[in-house]
Backbone as CSV, one residue per row, in Angstrom:
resi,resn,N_x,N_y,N_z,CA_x,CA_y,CA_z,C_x,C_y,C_z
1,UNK,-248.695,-66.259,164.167,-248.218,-67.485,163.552,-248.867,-68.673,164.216
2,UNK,-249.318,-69.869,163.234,-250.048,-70.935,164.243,-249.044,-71.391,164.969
3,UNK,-249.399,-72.281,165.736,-248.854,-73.059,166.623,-248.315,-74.553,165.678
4,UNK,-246.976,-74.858,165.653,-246.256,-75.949,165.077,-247.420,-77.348,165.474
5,UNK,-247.322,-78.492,164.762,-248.041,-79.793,165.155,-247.763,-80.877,165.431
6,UNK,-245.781,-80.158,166.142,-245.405,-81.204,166.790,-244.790,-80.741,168.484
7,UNK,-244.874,-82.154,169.184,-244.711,-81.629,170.461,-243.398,-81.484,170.631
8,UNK,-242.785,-80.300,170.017,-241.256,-80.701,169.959,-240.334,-80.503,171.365
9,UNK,-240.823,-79.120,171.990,-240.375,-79.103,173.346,-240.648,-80.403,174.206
10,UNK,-241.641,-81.213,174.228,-241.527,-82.433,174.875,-241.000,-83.394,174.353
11,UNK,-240.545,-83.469,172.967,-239.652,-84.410,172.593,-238.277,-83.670,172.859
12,UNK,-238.208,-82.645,173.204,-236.949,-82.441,173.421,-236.630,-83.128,174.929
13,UNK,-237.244,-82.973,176.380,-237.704,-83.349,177.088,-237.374,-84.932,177.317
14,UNK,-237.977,-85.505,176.475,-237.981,-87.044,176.605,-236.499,-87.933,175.636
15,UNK,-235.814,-86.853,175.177,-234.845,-87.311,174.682,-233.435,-87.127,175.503
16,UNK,-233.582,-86.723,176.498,-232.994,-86.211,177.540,-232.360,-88.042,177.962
17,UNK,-233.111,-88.616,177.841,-233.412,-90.116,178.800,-232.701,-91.057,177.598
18,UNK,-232.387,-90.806,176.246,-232.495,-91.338,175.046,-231.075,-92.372,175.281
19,UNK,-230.073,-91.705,175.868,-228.367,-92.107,176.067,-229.233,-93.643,176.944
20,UNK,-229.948,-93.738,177.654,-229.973,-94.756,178.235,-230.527,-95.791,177.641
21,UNK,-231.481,-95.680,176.440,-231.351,-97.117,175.900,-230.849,-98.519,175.152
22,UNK,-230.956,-99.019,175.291,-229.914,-99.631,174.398,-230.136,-100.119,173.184
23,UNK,-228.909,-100.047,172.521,-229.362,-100.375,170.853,-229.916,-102.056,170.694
24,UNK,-230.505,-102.294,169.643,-231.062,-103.323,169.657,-230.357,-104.417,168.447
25,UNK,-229.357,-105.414,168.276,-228.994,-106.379,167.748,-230.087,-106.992,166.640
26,UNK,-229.921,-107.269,165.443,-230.487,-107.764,164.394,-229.555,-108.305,163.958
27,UNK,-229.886,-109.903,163.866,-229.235,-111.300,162.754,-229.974,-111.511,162.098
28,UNK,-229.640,-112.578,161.064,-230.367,-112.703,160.321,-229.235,-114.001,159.882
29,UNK,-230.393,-115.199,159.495,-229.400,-116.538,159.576,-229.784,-116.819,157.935
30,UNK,-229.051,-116.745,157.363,-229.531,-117.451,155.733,-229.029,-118.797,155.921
31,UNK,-229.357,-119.825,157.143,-229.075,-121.170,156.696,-227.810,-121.683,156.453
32,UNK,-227.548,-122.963,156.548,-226.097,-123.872,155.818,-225.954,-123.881,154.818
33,UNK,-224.575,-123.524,154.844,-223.842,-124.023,153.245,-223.343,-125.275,153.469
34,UNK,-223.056,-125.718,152.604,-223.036,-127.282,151.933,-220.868,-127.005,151.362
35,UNK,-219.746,-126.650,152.215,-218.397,-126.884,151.210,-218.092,-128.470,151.725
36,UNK,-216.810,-128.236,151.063,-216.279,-129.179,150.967,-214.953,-129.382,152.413
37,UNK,-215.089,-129.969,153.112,-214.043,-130.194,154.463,-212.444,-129.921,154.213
38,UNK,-212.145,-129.283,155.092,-210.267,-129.084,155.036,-209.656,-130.244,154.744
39,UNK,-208.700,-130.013,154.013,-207.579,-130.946,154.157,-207.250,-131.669,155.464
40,UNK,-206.695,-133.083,155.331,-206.790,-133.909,156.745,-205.777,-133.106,157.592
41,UNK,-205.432,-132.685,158.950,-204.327,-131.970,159.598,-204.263,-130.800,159.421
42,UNK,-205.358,-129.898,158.863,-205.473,-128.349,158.356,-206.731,-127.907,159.234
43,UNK,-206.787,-126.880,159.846,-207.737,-126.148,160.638,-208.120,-124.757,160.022
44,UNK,-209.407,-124.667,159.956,-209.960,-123.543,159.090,-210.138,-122.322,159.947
45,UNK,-209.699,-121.054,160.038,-209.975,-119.743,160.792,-211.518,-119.202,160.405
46,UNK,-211.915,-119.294,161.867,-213.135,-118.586,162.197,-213.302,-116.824,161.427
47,UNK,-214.122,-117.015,160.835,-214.656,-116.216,160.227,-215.567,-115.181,160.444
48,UNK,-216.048,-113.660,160.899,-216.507,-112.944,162.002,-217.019,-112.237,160.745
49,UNK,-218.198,-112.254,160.475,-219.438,-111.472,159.752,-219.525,-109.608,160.055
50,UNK,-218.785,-108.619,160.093,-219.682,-107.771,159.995,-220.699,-106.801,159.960
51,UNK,-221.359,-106.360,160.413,-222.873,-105.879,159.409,-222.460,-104.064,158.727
52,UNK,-222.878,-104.015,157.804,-222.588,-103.028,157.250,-222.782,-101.778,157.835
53,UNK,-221.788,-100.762,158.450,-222.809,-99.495,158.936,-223.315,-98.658,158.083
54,UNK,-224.767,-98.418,158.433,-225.438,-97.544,157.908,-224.793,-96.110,157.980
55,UNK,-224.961,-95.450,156.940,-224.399,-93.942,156.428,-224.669,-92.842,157.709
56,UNK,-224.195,-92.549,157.975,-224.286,-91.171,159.135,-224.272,-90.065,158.399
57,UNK,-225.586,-88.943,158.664,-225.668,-87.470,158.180,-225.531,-86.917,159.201
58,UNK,-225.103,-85.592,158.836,-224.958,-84.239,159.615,-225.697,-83.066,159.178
59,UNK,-226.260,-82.628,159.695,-227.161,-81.527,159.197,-227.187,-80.309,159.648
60,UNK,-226.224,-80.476,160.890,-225.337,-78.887,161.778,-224.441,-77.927,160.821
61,UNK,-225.134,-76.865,160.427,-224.799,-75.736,159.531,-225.499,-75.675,158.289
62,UNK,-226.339,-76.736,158.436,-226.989,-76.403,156.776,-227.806,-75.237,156.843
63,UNK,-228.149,-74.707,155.799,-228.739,-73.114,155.630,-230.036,-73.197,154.739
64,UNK,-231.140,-74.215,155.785,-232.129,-74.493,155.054,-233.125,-73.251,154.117
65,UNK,-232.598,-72.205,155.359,-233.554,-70.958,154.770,-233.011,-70.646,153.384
66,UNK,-231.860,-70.826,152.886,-231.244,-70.228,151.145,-232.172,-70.877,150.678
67,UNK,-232.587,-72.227,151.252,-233.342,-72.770,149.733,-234.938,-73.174,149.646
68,UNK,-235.343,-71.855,148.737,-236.643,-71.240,149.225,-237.408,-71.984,147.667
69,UNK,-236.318,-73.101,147.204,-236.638,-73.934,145.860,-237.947,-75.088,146.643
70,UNK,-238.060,-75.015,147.408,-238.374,-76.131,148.313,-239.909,-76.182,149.061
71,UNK,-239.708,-74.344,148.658,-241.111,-73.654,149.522,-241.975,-74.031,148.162
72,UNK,-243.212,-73.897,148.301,-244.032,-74.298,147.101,-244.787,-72.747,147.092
73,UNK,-243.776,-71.349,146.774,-244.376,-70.615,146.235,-245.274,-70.335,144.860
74,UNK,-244.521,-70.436,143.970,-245.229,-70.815,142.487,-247.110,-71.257,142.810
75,UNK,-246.790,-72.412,143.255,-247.892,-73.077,143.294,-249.554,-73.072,144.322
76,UNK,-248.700,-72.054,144.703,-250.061,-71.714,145.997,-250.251,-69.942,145.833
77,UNK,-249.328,-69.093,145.225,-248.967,-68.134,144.965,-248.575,-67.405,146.305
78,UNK,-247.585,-68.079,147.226,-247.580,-67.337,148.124,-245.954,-66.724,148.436
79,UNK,-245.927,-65.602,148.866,-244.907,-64.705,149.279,-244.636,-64.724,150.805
80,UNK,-242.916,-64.838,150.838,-242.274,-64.826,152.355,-242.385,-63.500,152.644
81,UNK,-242.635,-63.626,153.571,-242.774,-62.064,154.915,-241.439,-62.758,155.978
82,UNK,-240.908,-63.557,156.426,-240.253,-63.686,157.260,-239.603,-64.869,157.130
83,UNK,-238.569,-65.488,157.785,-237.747,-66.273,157.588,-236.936,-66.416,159.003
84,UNK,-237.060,-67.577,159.654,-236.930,-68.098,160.976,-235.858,-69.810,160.893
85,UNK,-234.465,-69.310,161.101,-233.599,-70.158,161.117,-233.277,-71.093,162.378
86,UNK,-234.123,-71.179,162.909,-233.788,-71.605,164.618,-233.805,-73.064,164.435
87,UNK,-232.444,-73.558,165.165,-232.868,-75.147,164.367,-234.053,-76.156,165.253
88,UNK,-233.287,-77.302,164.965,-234.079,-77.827,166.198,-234.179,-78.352,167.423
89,UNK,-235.092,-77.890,168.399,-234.587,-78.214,169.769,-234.850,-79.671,170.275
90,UNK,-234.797,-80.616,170.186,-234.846,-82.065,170.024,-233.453,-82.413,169.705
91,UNK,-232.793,-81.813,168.757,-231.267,-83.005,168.427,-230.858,-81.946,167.484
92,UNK,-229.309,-82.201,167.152,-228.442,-81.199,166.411,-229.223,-81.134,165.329
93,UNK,-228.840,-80.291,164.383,-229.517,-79.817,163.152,-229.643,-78.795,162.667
94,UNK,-230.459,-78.586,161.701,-230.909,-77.250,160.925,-232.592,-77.292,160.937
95,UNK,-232.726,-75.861,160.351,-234.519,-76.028,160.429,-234.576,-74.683,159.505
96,UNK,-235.753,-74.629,159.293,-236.203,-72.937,159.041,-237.896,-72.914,158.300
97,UNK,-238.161,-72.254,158.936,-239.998,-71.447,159.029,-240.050,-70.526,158.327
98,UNK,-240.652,-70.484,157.185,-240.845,-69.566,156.207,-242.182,-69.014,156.470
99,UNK,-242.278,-68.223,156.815,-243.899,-67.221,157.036,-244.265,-66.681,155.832
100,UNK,-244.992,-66.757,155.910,-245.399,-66.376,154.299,-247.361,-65.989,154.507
101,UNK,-247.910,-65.233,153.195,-248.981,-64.985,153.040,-249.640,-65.035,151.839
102,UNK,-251.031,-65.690,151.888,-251.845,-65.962,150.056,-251.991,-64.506,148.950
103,UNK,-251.720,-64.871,148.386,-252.072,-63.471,147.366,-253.693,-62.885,147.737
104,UNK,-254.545,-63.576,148.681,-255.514,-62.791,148.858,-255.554,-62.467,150.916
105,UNK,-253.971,-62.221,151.212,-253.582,-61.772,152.476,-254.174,-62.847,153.487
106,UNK,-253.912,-63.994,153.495,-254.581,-65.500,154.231,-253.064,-65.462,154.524
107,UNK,-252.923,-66.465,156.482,-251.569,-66.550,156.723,-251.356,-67.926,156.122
108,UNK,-249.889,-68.105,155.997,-249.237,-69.385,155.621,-248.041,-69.505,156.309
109,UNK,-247.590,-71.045,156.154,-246.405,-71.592,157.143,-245.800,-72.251,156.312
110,UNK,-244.520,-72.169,156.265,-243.948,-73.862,155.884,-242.526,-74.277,156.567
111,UNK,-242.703,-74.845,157.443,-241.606,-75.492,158.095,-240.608,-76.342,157.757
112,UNK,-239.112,-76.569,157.479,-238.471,-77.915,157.298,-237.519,-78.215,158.459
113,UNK,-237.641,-79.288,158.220,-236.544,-79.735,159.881,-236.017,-80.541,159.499
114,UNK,-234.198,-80.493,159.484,-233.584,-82.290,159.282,-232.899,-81.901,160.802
115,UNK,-232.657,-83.313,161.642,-232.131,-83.504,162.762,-231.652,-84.968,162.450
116,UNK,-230.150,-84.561,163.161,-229.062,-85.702,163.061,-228.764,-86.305,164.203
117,UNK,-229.066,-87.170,164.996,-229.035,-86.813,166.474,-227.656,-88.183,166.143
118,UNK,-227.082,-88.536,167.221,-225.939,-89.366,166.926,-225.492,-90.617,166.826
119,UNK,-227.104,-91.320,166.858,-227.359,-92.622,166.565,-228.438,-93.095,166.417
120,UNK,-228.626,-93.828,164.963,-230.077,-94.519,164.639,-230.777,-94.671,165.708
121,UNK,-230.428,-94.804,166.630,-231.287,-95.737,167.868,-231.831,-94.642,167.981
122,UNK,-231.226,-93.185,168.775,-231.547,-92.001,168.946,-232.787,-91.374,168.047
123,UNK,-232.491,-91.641,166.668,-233.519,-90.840,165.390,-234.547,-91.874,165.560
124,UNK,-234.273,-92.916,165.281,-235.777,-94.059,165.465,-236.741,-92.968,166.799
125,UNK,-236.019,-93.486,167.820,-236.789,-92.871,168.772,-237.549,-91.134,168.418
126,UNK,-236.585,-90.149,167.934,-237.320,-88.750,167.577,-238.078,-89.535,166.648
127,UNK,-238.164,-89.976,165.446,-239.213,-90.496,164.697,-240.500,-90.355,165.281
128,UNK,-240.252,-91.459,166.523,-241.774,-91.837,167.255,-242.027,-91.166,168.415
129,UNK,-241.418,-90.324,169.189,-241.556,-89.164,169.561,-242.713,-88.008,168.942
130,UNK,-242.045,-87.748,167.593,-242.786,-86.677,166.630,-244.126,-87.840,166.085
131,UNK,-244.283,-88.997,166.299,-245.304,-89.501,165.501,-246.692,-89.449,166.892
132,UNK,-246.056,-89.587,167.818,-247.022,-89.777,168.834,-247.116,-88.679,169.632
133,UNK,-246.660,-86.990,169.314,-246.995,-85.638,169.406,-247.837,-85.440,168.466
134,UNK,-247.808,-85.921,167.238,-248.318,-84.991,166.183,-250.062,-85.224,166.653
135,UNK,-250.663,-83.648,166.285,-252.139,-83.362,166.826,-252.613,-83.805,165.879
136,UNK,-252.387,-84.121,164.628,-253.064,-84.281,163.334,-253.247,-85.408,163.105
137,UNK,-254.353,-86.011,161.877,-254.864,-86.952,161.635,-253.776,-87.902,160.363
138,UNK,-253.368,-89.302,161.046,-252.364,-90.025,159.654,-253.322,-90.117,158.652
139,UNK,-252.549,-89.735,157.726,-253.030,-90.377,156.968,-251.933,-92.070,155.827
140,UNK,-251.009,-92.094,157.050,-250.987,-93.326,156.189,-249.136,-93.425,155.929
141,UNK,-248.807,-94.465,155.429,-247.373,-94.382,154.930,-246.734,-93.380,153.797
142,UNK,-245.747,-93.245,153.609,-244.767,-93.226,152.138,-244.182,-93.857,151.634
143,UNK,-244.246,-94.521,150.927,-243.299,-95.711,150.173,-242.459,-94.926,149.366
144,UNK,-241.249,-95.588,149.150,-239.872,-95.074,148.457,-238.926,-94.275,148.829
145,UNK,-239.281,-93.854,150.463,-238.961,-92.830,150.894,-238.251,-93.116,152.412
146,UNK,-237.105,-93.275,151.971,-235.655,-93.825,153.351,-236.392,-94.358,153.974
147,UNK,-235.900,-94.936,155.531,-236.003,-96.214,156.052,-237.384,-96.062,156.702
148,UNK,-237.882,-94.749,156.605,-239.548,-94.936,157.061,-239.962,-93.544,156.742
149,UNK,-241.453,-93.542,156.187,-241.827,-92.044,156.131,-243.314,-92.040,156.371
150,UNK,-244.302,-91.128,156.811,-245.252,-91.045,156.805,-245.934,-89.661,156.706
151,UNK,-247.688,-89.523,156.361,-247.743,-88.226,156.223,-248.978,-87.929,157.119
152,UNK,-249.086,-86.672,157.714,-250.618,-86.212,158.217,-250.887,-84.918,157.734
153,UNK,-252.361,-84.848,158.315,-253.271,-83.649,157.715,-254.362,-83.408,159.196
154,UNK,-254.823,-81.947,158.675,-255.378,-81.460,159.192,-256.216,-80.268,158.979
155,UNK,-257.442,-80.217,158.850,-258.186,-78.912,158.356,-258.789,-78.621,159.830
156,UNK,-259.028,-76.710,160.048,-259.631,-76.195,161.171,-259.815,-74.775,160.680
157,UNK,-260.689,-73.762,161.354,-260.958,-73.275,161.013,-260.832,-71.975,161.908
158,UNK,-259.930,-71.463,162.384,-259.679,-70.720,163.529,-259.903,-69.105,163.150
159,UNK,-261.116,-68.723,162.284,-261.704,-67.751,162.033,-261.582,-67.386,159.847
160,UNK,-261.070,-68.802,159.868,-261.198,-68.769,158.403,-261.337,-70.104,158.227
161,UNK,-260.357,-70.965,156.724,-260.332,-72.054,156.784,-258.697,-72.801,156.916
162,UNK,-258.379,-72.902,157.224,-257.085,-73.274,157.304,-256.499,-75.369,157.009
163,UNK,-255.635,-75.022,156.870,-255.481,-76.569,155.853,-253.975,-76.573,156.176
164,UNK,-253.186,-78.244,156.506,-252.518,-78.563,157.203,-251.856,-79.552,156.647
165,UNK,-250.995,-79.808,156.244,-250.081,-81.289,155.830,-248.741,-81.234,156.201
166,UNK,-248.435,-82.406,156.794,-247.010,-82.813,157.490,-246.469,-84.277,156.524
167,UNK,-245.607,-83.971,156.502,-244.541,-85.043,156.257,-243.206,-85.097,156.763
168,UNK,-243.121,-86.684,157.292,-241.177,-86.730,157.858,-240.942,-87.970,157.563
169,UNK,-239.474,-88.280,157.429,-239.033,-89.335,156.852,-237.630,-89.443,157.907
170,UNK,-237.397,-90.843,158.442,-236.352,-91.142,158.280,-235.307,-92.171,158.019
171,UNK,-234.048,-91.260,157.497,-232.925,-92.245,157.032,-231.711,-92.284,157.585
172,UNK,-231.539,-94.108,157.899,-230.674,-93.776,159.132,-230.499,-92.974,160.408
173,UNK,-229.747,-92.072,160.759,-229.695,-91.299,161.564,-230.690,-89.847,161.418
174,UNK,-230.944,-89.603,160.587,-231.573,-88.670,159.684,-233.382,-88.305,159.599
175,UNK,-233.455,-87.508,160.175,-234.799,-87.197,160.417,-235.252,-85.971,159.745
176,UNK,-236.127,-85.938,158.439,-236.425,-84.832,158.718,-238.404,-84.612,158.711
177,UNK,-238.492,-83.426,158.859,-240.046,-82.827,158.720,-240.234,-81.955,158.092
178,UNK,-241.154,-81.801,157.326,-241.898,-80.712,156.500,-243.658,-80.386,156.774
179,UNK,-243.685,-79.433,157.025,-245.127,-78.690,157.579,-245.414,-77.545,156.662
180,UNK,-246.488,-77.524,155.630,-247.170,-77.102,155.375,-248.347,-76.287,155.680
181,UNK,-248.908,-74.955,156.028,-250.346,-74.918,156.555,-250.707,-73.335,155.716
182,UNK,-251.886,-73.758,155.015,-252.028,-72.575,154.275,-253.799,-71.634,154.412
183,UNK,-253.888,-70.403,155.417,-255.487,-70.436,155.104,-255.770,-69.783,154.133
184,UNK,-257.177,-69.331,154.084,-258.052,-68.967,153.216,-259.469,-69.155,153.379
185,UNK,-260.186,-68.347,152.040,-261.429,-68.883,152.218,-262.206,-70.205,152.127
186,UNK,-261.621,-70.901,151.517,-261.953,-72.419,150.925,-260.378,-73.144,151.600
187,UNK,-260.354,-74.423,151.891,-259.932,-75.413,151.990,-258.919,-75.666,150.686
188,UNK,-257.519,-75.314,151.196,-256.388,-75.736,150.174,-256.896,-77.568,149.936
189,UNK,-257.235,-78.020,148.565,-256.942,-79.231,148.409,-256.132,-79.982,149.282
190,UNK,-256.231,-81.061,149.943,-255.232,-81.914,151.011,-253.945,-82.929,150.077
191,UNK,-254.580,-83.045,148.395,-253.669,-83.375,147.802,-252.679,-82.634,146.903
192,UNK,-253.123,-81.575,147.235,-251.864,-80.339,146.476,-250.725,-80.344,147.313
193,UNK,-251.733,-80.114,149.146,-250.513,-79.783,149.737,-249.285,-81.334,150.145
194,UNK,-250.234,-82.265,150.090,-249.184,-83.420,150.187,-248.107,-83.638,148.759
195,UNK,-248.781,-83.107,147.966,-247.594,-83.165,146.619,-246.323,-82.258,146.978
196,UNK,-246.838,-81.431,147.592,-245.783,-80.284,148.184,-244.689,-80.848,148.852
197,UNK,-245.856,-81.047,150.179,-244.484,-81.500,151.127,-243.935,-82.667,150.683
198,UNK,-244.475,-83.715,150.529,-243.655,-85.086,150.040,-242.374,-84.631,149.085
199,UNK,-242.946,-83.905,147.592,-241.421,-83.128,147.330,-240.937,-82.497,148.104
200,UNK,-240.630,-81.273,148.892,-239.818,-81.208,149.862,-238.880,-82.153,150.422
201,UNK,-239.603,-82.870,150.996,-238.965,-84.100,151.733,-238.148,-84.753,151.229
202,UNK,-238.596,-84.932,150.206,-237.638,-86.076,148.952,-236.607,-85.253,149.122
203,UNK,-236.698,-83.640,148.501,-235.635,-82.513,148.029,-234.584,-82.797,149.569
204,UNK,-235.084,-82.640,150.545,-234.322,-82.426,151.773,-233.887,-83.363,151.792
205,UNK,-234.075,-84.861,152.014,-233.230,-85.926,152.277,-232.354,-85.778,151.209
206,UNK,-231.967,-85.080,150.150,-230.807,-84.942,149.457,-230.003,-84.176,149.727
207,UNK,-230.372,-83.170,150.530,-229.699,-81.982,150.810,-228.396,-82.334,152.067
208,UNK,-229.025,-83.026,152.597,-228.185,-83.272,154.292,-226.832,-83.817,153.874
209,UNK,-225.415,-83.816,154.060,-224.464,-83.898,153.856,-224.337,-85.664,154.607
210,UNK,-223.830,-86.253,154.442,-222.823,-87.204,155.665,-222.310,-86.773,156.399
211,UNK,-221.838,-87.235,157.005,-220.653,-87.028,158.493,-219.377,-87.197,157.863
């Protein structure tokens, strides 16, 4: 099986330290209003703004491996040989590694990971953790896709041709990843497999429950 293309044991590692930072305050001033003054001898009560909390997911017990809707068999023609539920070691969660092989016996991978760790501050940080492990080349943002997403790639050739696409997104507290890697003789298209995972991703950020 290849080797995953994120440094996750060292983000597990460096999240160890995570309880100690502190969350970071955002205002935002829309300016004076213009009313009209109290009545003469009338005192107006201070008024305390707020901010909305963002939605909290949980993703401890989900059973990513049932949903094999997600794997892009159909489309690559490939068949599971194995199925690896281990979640993830970075922050609570679910995960699962589908091993799989091409109809012309080439290995394949496809990984999903959502991790809930127990505060935005916390997931921001795995975010950039996993962005500044990953061995692979960005290629760039995701737009439409929760409070940040991005995708990479990677082709190598480790006695064939092998072909590589990652995507993770997160929302709110909510992190997840999808890894793709399929060989063969020729080079899987880099935009098949990003159609893949990006659906995935989409599919998974629906899947994760709230808290």
């Amino acid at each position: 099986m290849a080797t995953l293309p994120l440094a996750l044991g060292r983000a597990a590692a460096v999240l160890t330290v995570l309880a100690a930072v502190a969350a970071c305050d955002g205002t935002v001033d829309g300016g004076p209003v213009e009313t009209e003054g109290p009545p003469p001898g009338t005192t107006t009560p201070a008024v305390t703004q707020s901010p909305v909390p963002a939605r909290s997911f949980n993703a401890t017990g989900l059973r990513l491996c049932e949903h094999r809707e997600l794997v892009p068999l159909a489309a690559l023609s490939l068949t599971v040989r194995r199925e690896d539920p281990t979640p993830p070691p970075a922050a609570p969660g679910a995960a699962c590694l589908f091993e799989m092989e091409t109809a012309d016996g080439h290995e394949a991978n496809f990984r999903v990971e959502a991790s809930t760790p127990a505060s935005v501050e916390e997931a921001v940080q795995l975010y950039g953790i996993a962005r500044q492990g990953a061995s692979m080349r960005r290629e760039g943002g995701l737009e439409s896709i929760g409070d940040e997403a991005e995708a990479y790639t990677r082709q190598s050739q480790p006695g064939f041709k092998y072909a590589e696409h990652m995507a993770q997104a997160r929302e709110s507290n909510l992190v997840v990843q999808v890894w793709l890697a399929v060989g063969g003789d020729e080079f899987v298209p880099t935009e098949l497999l990003a159609q893949e995972t990006v659906k995935a991703l989409r599919r998974t950020l629906t899947l994760v429950p709230t808290a």
